[in-house]
Coordinates of C-alpha atoms and ligand atoms in Angstrom, one line a residue:
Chain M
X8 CA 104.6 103.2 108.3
X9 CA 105.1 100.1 110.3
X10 CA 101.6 99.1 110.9
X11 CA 101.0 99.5 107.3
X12 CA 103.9 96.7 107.1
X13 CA 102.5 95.1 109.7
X14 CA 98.6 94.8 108.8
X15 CA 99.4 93.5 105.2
X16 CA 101.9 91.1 106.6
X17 CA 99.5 90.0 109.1
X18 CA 96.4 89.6 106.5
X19 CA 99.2 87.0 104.3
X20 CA 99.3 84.8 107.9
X21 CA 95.5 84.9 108.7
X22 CA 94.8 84.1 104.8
X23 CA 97.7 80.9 105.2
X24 CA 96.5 79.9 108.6
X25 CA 93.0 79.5 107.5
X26 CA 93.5 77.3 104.1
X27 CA 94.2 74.0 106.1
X28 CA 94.3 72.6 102.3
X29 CA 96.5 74.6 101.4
X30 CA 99.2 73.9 104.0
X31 CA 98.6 70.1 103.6
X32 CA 98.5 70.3 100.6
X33 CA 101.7 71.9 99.6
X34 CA 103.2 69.2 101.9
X35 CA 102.5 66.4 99.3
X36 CA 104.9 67.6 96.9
X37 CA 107.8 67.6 99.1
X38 CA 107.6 64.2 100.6
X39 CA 107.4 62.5 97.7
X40 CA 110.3 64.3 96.4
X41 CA 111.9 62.8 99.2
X42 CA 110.3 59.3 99.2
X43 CA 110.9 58.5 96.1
X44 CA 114.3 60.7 95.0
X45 CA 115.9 60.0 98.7
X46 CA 114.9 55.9 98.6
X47 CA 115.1 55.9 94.8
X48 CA 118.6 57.5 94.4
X49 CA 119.9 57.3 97.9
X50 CA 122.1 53.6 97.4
X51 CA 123.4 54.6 94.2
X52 CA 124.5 58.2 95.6
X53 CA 126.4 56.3 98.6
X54 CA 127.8 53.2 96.6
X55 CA 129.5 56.0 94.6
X56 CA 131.1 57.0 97.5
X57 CA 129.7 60.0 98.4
X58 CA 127.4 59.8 101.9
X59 CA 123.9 60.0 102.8
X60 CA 121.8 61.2 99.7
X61 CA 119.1 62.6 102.1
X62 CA 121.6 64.9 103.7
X63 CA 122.4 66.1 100.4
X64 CA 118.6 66.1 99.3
X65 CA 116.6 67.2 101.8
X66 CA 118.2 71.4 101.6
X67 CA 116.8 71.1 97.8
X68 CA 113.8 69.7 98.9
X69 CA 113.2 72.6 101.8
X70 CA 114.5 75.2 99.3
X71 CA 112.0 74.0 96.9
X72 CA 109.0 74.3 98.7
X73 CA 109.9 77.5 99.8
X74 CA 110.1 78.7 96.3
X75 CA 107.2 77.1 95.4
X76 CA 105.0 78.4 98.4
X77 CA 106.9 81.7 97.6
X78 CA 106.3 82.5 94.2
X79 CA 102.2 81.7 94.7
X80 CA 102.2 84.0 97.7
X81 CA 103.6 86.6 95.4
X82 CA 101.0 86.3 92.5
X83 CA 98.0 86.5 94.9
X84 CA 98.5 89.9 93.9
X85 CA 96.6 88.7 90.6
X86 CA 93.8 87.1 92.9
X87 CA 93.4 90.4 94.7
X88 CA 92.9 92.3 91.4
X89 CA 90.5 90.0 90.5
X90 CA 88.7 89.5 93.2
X91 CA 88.8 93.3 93.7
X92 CA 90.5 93.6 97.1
X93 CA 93.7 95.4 95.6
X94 CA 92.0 98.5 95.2
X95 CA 91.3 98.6 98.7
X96 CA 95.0 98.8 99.4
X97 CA 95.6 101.0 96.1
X98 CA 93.1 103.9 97.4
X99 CA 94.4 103.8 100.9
X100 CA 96.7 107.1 101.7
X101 CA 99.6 104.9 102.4
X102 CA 102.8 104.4 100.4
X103 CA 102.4 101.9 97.6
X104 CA 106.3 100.5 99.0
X105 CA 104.9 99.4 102.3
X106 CA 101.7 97.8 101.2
X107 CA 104.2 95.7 99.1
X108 CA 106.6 95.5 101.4
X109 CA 104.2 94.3 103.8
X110 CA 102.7 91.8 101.8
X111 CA 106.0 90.1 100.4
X112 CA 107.2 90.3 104.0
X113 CA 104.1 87.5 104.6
X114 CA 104.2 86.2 101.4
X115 CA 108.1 85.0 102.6
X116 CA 107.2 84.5 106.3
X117 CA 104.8 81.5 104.9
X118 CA 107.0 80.2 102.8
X119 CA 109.9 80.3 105.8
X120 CA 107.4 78.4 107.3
X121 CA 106.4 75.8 105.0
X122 CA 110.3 75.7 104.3
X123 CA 110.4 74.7 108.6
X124 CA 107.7 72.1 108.0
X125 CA 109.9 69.9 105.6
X126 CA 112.5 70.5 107.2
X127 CA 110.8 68.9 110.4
X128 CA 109.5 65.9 107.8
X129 CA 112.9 65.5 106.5
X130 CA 114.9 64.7 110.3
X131 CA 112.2 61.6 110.1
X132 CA 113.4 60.5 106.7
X133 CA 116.8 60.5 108.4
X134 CA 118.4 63.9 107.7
X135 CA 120.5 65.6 111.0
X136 CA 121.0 69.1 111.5
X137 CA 125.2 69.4 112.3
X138 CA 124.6 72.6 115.0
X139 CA 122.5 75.1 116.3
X140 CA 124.3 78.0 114.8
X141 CA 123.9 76.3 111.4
X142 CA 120.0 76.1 111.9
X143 CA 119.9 79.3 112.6
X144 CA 122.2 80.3 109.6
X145 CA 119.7 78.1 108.0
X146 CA 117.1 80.2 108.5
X147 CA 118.4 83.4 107.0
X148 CA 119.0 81.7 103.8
X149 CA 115.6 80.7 103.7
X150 CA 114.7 83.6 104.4
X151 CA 116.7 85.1 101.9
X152 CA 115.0 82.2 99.3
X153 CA 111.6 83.4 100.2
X154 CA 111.6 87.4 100.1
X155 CA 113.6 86.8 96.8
X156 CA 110.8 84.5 95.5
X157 CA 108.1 85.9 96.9
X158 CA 109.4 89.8 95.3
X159 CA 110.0 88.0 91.6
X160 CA 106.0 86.4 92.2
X161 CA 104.5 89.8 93.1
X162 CA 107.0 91.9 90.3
X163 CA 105.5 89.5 87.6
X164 CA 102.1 89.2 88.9
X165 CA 101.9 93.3 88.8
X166 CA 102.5 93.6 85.0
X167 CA 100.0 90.2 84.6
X168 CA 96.4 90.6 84.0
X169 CA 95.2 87.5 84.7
X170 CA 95.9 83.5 86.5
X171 CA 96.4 82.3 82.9
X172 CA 100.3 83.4 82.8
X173 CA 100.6 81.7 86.0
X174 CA 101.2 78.3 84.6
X175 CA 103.2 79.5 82.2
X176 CA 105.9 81.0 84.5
X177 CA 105.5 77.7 87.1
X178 CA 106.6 75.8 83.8
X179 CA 108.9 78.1 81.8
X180 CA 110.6 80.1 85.1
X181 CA 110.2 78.3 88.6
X182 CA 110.8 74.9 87.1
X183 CA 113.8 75.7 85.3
X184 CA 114.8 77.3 88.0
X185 CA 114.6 74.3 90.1
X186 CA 116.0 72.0 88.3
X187 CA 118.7 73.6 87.1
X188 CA 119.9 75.3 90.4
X189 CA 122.0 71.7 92.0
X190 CA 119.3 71.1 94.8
X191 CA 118.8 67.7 93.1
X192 CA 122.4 66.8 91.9
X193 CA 126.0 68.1 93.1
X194 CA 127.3 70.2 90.5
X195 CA 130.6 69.1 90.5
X196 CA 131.7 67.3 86.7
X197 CA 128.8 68.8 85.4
X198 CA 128.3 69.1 81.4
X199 CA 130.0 72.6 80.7
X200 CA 126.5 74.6 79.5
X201 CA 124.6 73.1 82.4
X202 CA 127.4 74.7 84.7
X203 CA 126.9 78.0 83.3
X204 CA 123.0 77.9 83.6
X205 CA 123.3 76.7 87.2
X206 CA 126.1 79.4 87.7
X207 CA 123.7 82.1 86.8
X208 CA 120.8 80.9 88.7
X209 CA 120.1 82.9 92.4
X210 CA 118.9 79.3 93.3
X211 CA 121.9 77.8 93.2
X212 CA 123.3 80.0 95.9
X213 CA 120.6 79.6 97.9
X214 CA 120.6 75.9 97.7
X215 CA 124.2 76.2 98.5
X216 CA 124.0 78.3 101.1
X217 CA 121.6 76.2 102.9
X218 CA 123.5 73.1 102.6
X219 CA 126.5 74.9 103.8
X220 CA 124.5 76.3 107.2
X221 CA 122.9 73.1 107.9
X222 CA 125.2 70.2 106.7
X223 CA 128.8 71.9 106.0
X224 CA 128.9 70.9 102.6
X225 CA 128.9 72.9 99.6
X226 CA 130.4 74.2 96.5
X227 CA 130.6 77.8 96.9
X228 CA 131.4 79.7 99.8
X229 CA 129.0 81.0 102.2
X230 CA 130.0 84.2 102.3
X231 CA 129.8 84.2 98.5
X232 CA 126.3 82.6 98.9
X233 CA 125.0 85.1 101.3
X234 CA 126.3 88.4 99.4
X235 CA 125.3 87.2 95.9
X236 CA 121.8 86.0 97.6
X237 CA 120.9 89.3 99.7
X238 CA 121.6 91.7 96.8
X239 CA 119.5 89.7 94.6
X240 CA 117.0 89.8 96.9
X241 CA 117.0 93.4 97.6
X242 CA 117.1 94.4 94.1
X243 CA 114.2 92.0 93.1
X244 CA 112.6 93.6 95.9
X245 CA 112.9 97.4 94.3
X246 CA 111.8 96.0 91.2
X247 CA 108.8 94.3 92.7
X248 CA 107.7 97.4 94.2
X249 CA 108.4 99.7 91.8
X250 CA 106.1 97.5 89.3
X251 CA 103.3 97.0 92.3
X252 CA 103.2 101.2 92.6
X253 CA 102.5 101.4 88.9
X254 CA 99.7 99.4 88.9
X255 CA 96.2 100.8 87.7
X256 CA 93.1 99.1 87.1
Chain T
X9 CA 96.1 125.3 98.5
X10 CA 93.3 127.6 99.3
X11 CA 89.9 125.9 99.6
X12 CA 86.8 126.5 97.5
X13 CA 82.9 125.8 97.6
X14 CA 83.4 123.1 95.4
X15 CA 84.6 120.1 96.9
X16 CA 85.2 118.5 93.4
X17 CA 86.7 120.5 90.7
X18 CA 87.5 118.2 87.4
X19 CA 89.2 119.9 84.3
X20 CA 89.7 118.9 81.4
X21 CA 89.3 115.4 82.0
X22 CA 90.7 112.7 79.1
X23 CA 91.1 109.0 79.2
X24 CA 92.4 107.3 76.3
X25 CA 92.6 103.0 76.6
X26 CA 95.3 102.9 73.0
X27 CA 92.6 103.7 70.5
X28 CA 89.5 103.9 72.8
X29 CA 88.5 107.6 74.0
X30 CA 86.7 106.3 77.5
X31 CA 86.5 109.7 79.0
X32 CA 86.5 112.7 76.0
X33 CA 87.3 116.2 77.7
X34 CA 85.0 116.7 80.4
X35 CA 84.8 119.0 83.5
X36 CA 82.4 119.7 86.1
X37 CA 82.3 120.9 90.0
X38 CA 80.5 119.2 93.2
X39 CA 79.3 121.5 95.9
X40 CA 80.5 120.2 99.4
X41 CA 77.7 118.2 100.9
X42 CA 75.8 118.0 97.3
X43 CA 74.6 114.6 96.1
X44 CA 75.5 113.9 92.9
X45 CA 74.4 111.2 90.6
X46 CA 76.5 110.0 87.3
X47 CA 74.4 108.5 84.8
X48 CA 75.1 107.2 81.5
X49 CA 74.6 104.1 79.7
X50 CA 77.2 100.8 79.8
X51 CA 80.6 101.9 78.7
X52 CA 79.6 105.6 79.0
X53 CA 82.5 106.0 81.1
X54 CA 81.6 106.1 84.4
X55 CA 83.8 103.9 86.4
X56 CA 86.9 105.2 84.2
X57 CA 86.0 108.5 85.3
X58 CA 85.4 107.4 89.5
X59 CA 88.5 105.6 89.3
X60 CA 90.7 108.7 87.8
X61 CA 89.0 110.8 90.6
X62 CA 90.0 108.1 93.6
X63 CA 93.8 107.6 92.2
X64 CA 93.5 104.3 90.7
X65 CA 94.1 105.3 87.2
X66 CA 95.9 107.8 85.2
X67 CA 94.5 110.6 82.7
X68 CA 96.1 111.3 79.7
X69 CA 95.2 114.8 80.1
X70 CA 93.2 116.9 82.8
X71 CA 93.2 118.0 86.2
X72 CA 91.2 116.5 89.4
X73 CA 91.0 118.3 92.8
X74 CA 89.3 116.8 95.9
X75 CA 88.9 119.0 98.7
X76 CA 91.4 121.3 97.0
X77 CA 93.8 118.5 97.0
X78 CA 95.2 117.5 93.0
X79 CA 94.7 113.8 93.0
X80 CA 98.3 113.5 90.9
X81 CA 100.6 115.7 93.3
X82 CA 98.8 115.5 96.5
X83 CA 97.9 112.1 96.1
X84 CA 97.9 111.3 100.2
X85 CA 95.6 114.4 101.2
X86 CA 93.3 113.8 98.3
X87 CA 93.3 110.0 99.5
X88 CA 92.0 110.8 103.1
X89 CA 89.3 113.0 101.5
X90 CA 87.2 110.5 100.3
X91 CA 85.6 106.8 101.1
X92 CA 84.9 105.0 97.8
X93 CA 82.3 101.4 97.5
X94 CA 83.4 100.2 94.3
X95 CA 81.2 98.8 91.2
X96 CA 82.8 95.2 91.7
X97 CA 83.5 93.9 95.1
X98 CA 86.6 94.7 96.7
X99 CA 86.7 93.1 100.5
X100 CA 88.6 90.5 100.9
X101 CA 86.5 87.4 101.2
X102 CA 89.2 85.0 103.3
X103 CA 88.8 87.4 106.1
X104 CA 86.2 88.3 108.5
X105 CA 83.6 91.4 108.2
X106 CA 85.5 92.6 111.8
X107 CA 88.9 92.3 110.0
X108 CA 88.0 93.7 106.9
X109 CA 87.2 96.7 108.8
X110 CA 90.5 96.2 110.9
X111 CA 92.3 96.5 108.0
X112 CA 91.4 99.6 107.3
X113 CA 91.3 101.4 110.0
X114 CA 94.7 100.5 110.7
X115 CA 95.6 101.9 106.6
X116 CA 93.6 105.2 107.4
X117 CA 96.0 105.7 110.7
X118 CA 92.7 105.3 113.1
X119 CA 94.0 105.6 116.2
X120 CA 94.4 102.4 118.2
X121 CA 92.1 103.7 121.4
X122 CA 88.9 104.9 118.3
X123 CA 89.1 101.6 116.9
X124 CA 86.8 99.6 118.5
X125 CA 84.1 101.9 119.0
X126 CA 84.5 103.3 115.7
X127 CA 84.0 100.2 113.9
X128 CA 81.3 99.3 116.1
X129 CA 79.5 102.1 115.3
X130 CA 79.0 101.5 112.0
X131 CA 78.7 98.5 111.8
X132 CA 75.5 98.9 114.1
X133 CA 74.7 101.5 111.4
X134 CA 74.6 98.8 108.6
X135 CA 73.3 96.1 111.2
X136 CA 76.1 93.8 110.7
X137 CA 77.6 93.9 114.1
X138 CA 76.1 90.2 115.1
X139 CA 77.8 89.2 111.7
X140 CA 81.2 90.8 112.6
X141 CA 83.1 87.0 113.4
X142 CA 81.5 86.0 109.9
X143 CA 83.9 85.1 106.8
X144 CA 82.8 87.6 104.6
X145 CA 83.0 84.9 101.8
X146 CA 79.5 83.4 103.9
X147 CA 78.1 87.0 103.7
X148 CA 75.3 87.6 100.9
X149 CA 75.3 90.2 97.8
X150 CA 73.2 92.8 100.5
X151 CA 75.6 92.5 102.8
X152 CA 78.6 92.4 101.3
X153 CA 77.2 96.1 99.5
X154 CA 76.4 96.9 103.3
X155 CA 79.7 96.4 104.9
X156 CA 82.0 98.0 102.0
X157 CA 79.5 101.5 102.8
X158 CA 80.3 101.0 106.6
X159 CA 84.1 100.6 105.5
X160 CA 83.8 103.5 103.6
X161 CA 83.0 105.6 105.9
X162 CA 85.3 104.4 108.8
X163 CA 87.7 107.0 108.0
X164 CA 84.9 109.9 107.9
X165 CA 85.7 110.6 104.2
X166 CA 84.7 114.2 103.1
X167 CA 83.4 112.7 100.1
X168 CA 81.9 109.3 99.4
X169 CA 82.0 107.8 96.1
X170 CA 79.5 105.0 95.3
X171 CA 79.7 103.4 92.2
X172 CA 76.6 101.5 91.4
X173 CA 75.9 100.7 94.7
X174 CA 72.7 99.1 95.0
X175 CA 73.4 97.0 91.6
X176 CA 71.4 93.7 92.4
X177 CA 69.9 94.2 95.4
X178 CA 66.4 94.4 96.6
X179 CA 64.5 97.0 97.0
X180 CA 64.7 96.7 100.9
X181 CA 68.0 96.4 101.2
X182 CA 68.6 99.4 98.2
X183 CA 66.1 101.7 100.7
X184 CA 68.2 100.7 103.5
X185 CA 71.5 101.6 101.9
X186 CA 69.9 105.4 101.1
X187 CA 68.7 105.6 104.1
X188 CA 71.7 105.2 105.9
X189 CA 74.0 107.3 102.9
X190 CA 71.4 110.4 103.3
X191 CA 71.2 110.4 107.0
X192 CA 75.0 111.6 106.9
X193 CA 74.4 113.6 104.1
X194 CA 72.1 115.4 106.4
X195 CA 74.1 114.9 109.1
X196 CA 77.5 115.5 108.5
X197 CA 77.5 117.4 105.2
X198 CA 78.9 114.5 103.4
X199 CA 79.1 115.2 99.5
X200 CA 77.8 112.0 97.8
X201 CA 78.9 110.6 94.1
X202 CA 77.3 108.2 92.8
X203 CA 76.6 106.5 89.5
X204 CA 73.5 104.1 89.1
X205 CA 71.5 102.9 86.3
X206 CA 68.2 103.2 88.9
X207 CA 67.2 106.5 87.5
X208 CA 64.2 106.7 90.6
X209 CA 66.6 106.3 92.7
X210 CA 68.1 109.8 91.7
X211 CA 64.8 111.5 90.7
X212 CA 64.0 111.0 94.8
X213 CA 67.7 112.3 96.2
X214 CA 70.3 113.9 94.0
X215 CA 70.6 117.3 94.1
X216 CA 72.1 117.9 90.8
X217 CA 72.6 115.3 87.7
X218 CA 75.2 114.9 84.8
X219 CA 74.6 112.5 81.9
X220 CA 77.8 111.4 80.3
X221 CA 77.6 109.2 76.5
X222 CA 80.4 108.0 75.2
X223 CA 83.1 109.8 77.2
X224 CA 81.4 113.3 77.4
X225 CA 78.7 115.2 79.7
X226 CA 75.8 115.6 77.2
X227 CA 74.0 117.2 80.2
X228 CA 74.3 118.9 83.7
X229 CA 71.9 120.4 85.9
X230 CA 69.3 119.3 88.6
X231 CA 66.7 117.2 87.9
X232 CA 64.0 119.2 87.3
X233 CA 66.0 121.6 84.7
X234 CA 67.4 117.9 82.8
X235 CA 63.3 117.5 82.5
X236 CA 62.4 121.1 81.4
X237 CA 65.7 120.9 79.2
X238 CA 64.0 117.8 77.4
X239 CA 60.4 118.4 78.0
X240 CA 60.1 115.1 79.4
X241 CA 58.6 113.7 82.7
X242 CA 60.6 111.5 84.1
X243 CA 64.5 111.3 84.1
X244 CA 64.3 107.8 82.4
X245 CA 62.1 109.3 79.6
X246 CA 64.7 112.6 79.1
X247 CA 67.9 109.9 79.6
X248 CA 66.5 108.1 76.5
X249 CA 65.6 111.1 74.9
X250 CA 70.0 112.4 75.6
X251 CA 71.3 109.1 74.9
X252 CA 69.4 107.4 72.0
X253 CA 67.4 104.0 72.5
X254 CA 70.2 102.0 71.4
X255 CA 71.9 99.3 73.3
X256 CA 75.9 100.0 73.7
X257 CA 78.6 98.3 72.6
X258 CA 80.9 97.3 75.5
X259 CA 84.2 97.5 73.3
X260 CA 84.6 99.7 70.2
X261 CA 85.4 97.4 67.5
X262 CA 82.8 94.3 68.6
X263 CA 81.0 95.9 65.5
X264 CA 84.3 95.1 63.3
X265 CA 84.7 91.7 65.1
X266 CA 80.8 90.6 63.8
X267 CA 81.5 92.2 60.3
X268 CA 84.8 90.3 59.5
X269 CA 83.1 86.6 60.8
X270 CA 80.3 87.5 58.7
X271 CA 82.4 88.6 55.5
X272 CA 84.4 85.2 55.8
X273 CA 81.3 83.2 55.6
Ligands
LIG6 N1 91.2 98.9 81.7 C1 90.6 99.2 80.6 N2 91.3 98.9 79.4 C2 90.7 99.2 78.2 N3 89.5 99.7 78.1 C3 88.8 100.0 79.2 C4 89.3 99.7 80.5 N4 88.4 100.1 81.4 C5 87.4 100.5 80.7 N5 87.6 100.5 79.4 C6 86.7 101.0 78.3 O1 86.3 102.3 78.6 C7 85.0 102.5 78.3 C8 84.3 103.1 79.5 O2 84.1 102.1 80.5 P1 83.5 102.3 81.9 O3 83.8 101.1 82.7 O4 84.1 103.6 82.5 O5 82.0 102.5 81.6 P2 80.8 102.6 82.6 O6 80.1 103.9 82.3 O7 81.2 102.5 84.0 O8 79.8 101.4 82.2 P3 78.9 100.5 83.1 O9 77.6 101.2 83.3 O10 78.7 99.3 82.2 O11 79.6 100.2 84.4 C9 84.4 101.2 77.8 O12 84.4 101.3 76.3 C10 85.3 100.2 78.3 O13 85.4 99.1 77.4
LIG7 MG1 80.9 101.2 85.5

């Protein structure tokens, strides 16, 4: 059971440690989220009174490239069905949970990773970690983010045929989801129906949590964040693979 | 389950795609260690009925038994049974040829120790082992065919199911490829199913053909009896003479699609 976990985990790390491109790549989008948002709205943020807009930023930034890197490692599951490989791992006498559970355990363990990488690039834009304990609180949460996300990419991309319905959940789910989830903008005296929205979003507690663990600050609590956060995760996980062990083609 | 002299038994065998009848009640049995092709024209239903016998898909009706094993209930057993090269790639490319094979000797529970050698082995067989640090992405059509037998066979399948295997190759490499698939048929008693649309190919090594149009099995036998049958001489000429010398549609209604553009002109 485990090296069936293990080898499909291990193929989603060769496959990300081999695309250069695609590590750099996915860099670009989160520095300039932080360029030109953290010097853009970072003196109006503090002459309203309210600190270092970087601090506040930069878990929204790292939580967004983990979902980001998340949700594509997820729907790779599409690539694999059309570039055939899937039915390498469907004809294999091997439980159809671990193969998926293998694979979103990589899919996540990339994204933790990219999530790490910003999170290094942010401390040179001037963001400071409070404690160890919090970085490493800091770290479950984006965990948490990434087997969540990378679950959701792999439950959708097992009922999907092709890459064309990718671009239409980037813009119609993961954006939204984004946006609306306070990693760009506190929460607090928000417009009533926007509160509810971000209310019901799972990003919202994982942006919170993660500004809680590495900066103290925060509108939930973290025990809240962490409980709502590792049940959605789990049960998006079920889902996932209860939709990946249907698959036929 | 108590085994039998037929190392395939298929019953009954239905596929319906919503309105589409792909596979239309057949049933037939493989000998173990027979070699048996699967011929029909495109969209006769072929791959539909390889992947219902491998576990990929579902039929709406029927039974499938590999090595005594009922591909629905004993899904695991019935998995070990066989190796399968699929008609469209299915390695993946990102990785090396050494990894592909990694892969799946680790998912067919190889143990650690055999690895090595194993994979050595045949990759010698399919003279890829200088290639084995080579993306598989660099690899050509040849070898790509060459290293999904070798992967195949890693897990010494019972059966090995080949699904147009030497589609686009050369002759040489298409020679090759028998070569090596016959010598373990010899060998090891491996039972071989295969579809093609090379019909010399199976006039020179299977020991029993069936022709399937259109979702059924129009005919069975060995090669010699499908000539008799048809008083034909070759296996091309009787094919032709079973399935008509008409081109196929790919899709049932492409016939409706043409008629409506052409009624709206
Ligand atoms: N996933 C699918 N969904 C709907 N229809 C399908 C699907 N797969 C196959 N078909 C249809 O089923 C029929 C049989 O297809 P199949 O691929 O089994 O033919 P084949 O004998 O392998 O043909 P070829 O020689 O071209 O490979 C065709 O009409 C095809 O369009
Ligand atoms: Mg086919």
């Amino acid at each position: 059971m485990f090296s069936t976990i293990y080898i499909l985990w291990l193929r989603q790390i060769k496959r990300y440690l081999r695309s250069k491109s695609r590590i750099i790549g996915s860099l670009g989008q989160p520095i300039l989220f932080l360029v030109a948002l953290g010097f853009g709205f970072g003196p109006m943020y503090s002459a309203s009174g309210q600190g270092n807009f970087i601090e506040f930023l930069a878990p929204g930034i790292i939580a967004m490239s983990i979902i980001f890197t998340a949700m594509y490692s997820g729907m790779e599951v599409i690539w694999d069905k059309q570039f055939g490989f899937l039915k390498e791992t469907l004809v294999a006498p091997v439980s159809r949970f671990n193969i998926m559970l293998g694979r979103t355990l990589g899919g996540a363990s990339v994204a933790m990773f990219q999530g790490i990488l910003v999170l290094i690039i942010s401390t040179f834009f001037g963001f400071q970690i409070l404690s160890f304990s919090g970085l490493l609180l800091g770290f479950l949460f984006m965990f948490l983010i990434a087997v969540f996300f990378t679950a959701l990419g792999t439950a959708i991309a097992s009922v999907l045929e092709d890459m064309q319905g990718f671009q239409l959940i980037m813009s119609f789910l993961v954006m939204p989801i984004f946006f609306l989830s306070g990693a760009l903008f506190p929460i607090e005296g928000i417009n009533r129906t926007l509160y509810y929205i971000i209310r019901i979003n799972p990003l919202t507690y994982g942006v919170d949590g993660l500004r809680q663990s590495l900066i103290s600050e925060g509108y939930f609590s973290l025990g809240l964040d962490l409980v709502v956060l590792a049940i959605l995760a789990i049960i998006t996980l079920i889902l996932g693979a209860k939709l990946f062990s249907k698959i036929q083609i | 389950m108590k085994k039998s002299d037929y190392i395939i038994e298929v019953k009954n065998l239905r596929k319906k795609f919503k309105e589409n009848m792909a596979v239309a009640d057949i049933s037939f049995k493989v000998k173990t260690g027979e070699v048996f092709a699967f011929l029909g024209p495109n969209g006769a239903g072929k791959s539909t009925t390889i992947k219902i016998l491998t576990t990929l898909l579902k039929p709406t009706e029927g039974s499938v038994h590999l090595n005594g094993f009922n591909v629905l209930k004993d899904k695991a057993k019935a998995r070990k049974s066989f190796g399968i090269v699929f008609q469209d790639q299915s390695l993946d490319i990102d990785l090396t040829a050494y990894e592909n094979m990694y892969f799946h000797a680790t998912l067919y529970k190889i143990p650690k120790a055999d690895r090595l050698e194993k994979i050595k082995k045949l990759m010698e067989m399919v003279d890829l082992w200088e290639k084995r640090k080579q993306i598989v992405k660099k690899f050509s059509g040849g070898m790509k065919r060459r290293l999904e037998i070798a992967r195949g066979l890693l897990h010494h399948p019972e059966i090995l199911f080949l699904d147009e295997p030497t589609l686009g190759l050369d002759p040489q490499t298409r020679q090759h490829i028998w070569q090596y698939i016959m010598n373990l048929n010899k060998s090891e008693a491996l039972t071989i199913f295969f579809s093609t649309h090379y019909l010399d190919e199976v006039e020179k090594i299977a020991d029993k053909v069936a022709i399937i149009d259109q979702g059924k099995i129009i005919d069975i036998g060995t090669v010699k009896e499908i000539k008799e049958r048809n008083q034909t001489l070759t296996l091309e000429e009787a094919f032709i003479k079973l399935t008509g010398k008409n081109m196929r549609q790919e899709e049932g209604d492409n016939l409706a699609v043409v008629k409506q553009y052409l009624r709206k002109r």
